[in-house]
PDB file of C-alpha atoms in Angstrom:
ATOM      1  CA  MET A   1      22.081 -25.462  10.967  1.00  0.00           C
ATOM      2  CA  GLN A   2      20.883 -25.394  14.580  1.00  0.00           C
ATOM      3  CA  ALA A   3      22.188 -21.847  15.049  1.00  0.00           C
ATOM      4  CA  LEU A   4      20.326 -20.705  11.944  1.00  0.00           C
ATOM      5  CA  LEU A   5      17.107 -22.353  13.155  1.00  0.00           C
ATOM      6  CA  LEU A   6      17.512 -20.853  16.636  1.00  0.00           C
ATOM      7  CA  GLY A   7      18.132 -17.385  15.157  1.00  0.00           C
ATOM      8  CA  ALA A   8      15.024 -17.660  12.976  1.00  0.00           C
ATOM      9  CA  CYS A   9      12.890 -18.677  15.975  1.00  0.00           C
ATOM     10  CA  ILE A  10      14.166 -15.800  18.088  1.00  0.00           C
ATOM     11  CA  SER A  11      13.639 -13.214  15.334  1.00  0.00           C
ATOM     12  CA  ALA A  12      10.141 -14.577  14.592  1.00  0.00           C
ATOM     13  CA  ALA A  13       9.214 -14.276  18.268  1.00  0.00           C
ATOM     14  CA  HIS A  14      10.438 -10.676  18.340  1.00  0.00           C
ATOM     15  CA  ALA A  15       7.920  -8.302  16.715  1.00  0.00           C
ATOM     16  CA  CYS A  16      10.058  -5.154  16.615  1.00  0.00           C
ATOM     17  CA  GLU A  17      11.899  -3.852  13.580  1.00  0.00           C
ATOM     18  CA  VAL A  18      15.009  -1.683  13.493  1.00  0.00           C
ATOM     19  CA  CYS A  19      14.306   1.871  12.351  1.00  0.00           C
ATOM     20  CA  GLN A  20      16.736   3.266   9.792  1.00  0.00           C
ATOM     21  CA  HIS A  21      15.435   6.834  10.236  1.00  0.00           C
ATOM     22  CA  LYS A  22      14.289   8.882  13.241  1.00  0.00           C
ATOM     23  CA  LEU A  23      11.534   7.854  15.670  1.00  0.00           C
ATOM     24  CA  PHE A  24       8.611  10.159  16.398  1.00  0.00           C
ATOM     25  CA  ALA A  25       5.993   9.651  19.107  1.00  0.00           C
ATOM     26  CA  GLY A  26       2.577  11.193  19.503  1.00  0.00           C
ATOM     27  CA  GLY A  27      -0.263  11.362  17.050  1.00  0.00           C
ATOM     28  CA  CYS A  28      -1.591  13.232  14.069  1.00  0.00           C
ATOM     29  CA  PRO A  29      -3.515  16.527  14.059  1.00  0.00           C
ATOM     30  CA  VAL A  30      -7.166  16.830  13.048  1.00  0.00           C
ATOM     31  CA  GLY A  31      -7.681  16.130   9.365  1.00  0.00           C
ATOM     32  CA  ARG A  32      -4.655  13.857   9.123  1.00  0.00           C
ATOM     33  CA  ARG A  33      -4.199  10.165   9.930  1.00  0.00           C
ATOM     34  CA  LYS A  34      -1.253   7.899  10.670  1.00  0.00           C
ATOM     35  CA  THR A  35       0.582   6.528   7.658  1.00  0.00           C
ATOM     36  CA  ARG A  36       0.275   2.745   8.065  1.00  0.00           C
ATOM     37  CA  GLU A  37       3.712   1.703   6.860  1.00  0.00           C
ATOM     38  CA  ARG A  38       5.465   4.214   9.129  1.00  0.00           C
ATOM     39  CA  TRP A  39       3.777   3.380  12.462  1.00  0.00           C
ATOM     40  CA  GLY A  40       4.538   0.226  14.413  1.00  0.00           C
ATOM     41  CA  ASP A  41       6.789  -1.367  17.020  1.00  0.00           C
ATOM     42  CA  TRP A  42      10.239   0.021  16.324  1.00  0.00           C
ATOM     43  CA  VAL A  43      13.529  -0.528  18.124  1.00  0.00           C
ATOM     44  CA  VAL A  44      15.493   2.576  19.024  1.00  0.00           C
ATOM     45  CA  THR A  45      18.906   0.913  18.860  1.00  0.00           C
ATOM     46  CA  ASP A  46      20.422  -1.628  16.476  1.00  0.00           C
ATOM     47  CA  ASP A  47      19.972  -4.294  19.151  1.00  0.00           C
ATOM     48  CA  ALA A  48      16.767  -5.923  17.869  1.00  0.00           C
ATOM     49  CA  PHE A  49      16.629  -8.267  20.869  1.00  0.00           C
ATOM     50  CA  ASP A  50      16.442  -5.451  23.445  1.00  0.00           C
ATOM     51  CA  ASP A  51      12.761  -5.415  24.486  1.00  0.00           C
ATOM     52  CA  GLY A  52      13.211  -2.269  26.584  1.00  0.00           C
ATOM     53  CA  ASP A  53      13.589  -0.039  23.528  1.00  0.00           C
ATOM     54  CA  CYS A  54      10.638  -1.411  21.545  1.00  0.00           C
ATOM     55  CA  GLU A  55       7.955   1.294  21.271  1.00  0.00           C
ATOM     56  CA  LYS A  56       4.877   2.089  19.163  1.00  0.00           C
ATOM     57  CA  THR A  57       6.255   5.036  17.228  1.00  0.00           C
ATOM     58  CA  CYS A  58       6.685   6.426  13.739  1.00  0.00           C
ATOM     59  CA  CYS A  59       9.873   5.650  11.839  1.00  0.00           C
ATOM     60  CA  ALA A  60      10.445   8.361   9.233  1.00  0.00           C
ATOM     61  CA  ALA A  61      12.991  10.854   7.971  1.00  0.00           C
ATOM     62  CA  THR A  62      10.756  13.791   8.976  1.00  0.00           C
ATOM     63  CA  GLU A  63       7.819  14.149  11.326  1.00  0.00           C
ATOM     64  CA  LYS A  64       5.580  15.359   8.469  1.00  0.00           C
ATOM     65  CA  SER A  65       5.835  12.007   6.713  1.00  0.00           C
ATOM     66  CA  CYS A  66       4.308  10.220   9.744  1.00  0.00           C
ATOM     67  CA  CYS A  67       0.830  11.515   8.869  1.00  0.00           C
ATOM     68  CA  GLU A  68      -1.158  11.759   5.644  1.00  0.00           C
ATOM     69  CA  THR A  69      -4.260  13.731   4.718  1.00  0.00           C
ATOM     70  CA  ASP A  70      -7.450  12.004   5.837  1.00  0.00           C
ATOM     71  CA  LEU A  71      -9.569  12.239   2.689  1.00  0.00           C
ATOM     72  CA  ASN A  72     -12.690  10.966   4.492  1.00  0.00           C
ATOM     73  CA  PHE A  73     -12.438  13.829   6.979  1.00  0.00           C
ATOM     74  CA  VAL A  74     -11.854  16.405   4.234  1.00  0.00           C
ATOM     75  CA  ALA A  75     -14.782  15.075   2.175  1.00  0.00           C
ATOM     76  CA  GLY A  76     -17.025  15.120   5.260  1.00  0.00           C
ATOM     77  CA  VAL A  77     -16.161  18.712   6.117  1.00  0.00           C
ATOM     78  CA  ALA A  78     -16.608  19.830   2.490  1.00  0.00           C
ATOM     79  CA  GLY A  79     -19.927  17.995   2.171  1.00  0.00           C
ATOM     80  CA  GLY A  80     -21.177  19.318   5.483  1.00  0.00           C
ATOM     81  CA  SER A  81     -20.231  22.871   4.526  1.00  0.00           C
ATOM     82  CA  PHE A  82     -22.028  22.534   1.188  1.00  0.00           C
ATOM     83  CA  VAL A  83     -25.189  21.239   2.880  1.00  0.00           C
ATOM     84  CA  LEU A  84     -25.091  24.040   5.480  1.00  0.00           C
ATOM     85  CA  ILE A  85     -24.712  26.735   2.804  1.00  0.00           C
ATOM     86  CA  ALA A  86     -27.484  25.141   0.706  1.00  0.00           C
ATOM     87  CA  ILE A  87     -29.841  25.125   3.705  1.00  0.00           C
ATOM     88  CA  CYS A  88     -29.078  28.801   4.418  1.00  0.00           C
ATOM     89  CA  VAL A  89     -29.774  29.749   0.776  1.00  0.00           C
ATOM     90  CA  VAL A  90     -33.057  27.835   0.739  1.00  0.00           C
ATOM     91  CA  VAL A  91     -34.213  29.373   4.036  1.00  0.00           C
ATOM     92  CA  CYS A  92     -33.334  32.869   2.802  1.00  0.00           C
ATOM     93  CA  CYS A  93     -35.205  32.337  -0.482  1.00  0.00           C
ATOM     94  CA  VAL A  94     -38.292  30.965   1.254  1.00  0.00           C
ATOM     95  CA  GLU A  95     -38.304  33.829   3.766  1.00  0.00           C
ATOM     96  CA  CYS A  96     -37.826  36.418   1.008  1.00  0.00           C
ATOM     97  CA  ARG A  97     -40.747  35.018  -0.997  1.00  0.00           C
ATOM     98  CA  ARG A  98     -42.903  34.902   2.117  1.00  0.00           C
ATOM     99  CA  ARG A  99     -42.180  38.548   2.879  1.00  0.00           C
ATOM    100  CA  ARG A 100     -42.874  39.606  -0.700  1.00  0.00           C
ATOM    101  CA  ALA A 101     -46.189  37.759  -0.605  1.00  0.00           C
ATOM    102  CA  LEU A 102     -47.125  39.451   2.686  1.00  0.00           C
ATOM    103  CA  GLY A 103     -46.144  42.832   1.248  1.00  0.00           C
ATOM    104  CA  ARG A 104     -48.465  42.370  -1.725  1.00  0.00           C
ATOM    105  CA  VAL A 105     -51.349  41.383   0.525  1.00  0.00           C
ATOM    106  CA  VAL A 106     -50.813  44.434   2.750  1.00  0.00           C
ATOM    107  CA  ARG A 107     -50.587  46.806  -0.243  1.00  0.00           C
ATOM    108  CA  LYS A 108     -53.754  45.453  -1.816  1.00  0.00           C
ATOM    109  CA  THR A 109     -55.704  45.857   1.395  1.00  0.00           C
ATOM    110  CA  ARG A 110     -54.468  49.453   1.799  1.00  0.00           C
ATOM    111  CA  GLU A 111     -55.436  50.344  -1.758  1.00  0.00           C
ATOM    112  CA  VAL A 112     -58.946  49.045  -1.207  1.00  0.00           C
ATOM    113  CA  VAL A 113     -59.519  51.266   1.813  1.00  0.00           C
TER     114      VAL A 113
END
């Protein structure tokens, strides 16, 4: 009973988990974010009590599964692009109407002369 209690206390004090896959370090590229369940303090070896191997890494079968698409980033870029294109269209339309109006004024004054 004492051994079981001691083992539970030691494992509770140790925050690292054993990775059953490969470990990947680094970060995610722009437009992608870290997958929560894959990133954490992982132990490189099966010795869960070896503090020297505990690192903040990604535990996954492939490096691609460490990151997921950041939908907030994608929505922001799409929304920003839409607003930019809309502003360009509005400015072009306003400028075109202004030039047409100036052209009519110039033509009318020339016809009068």
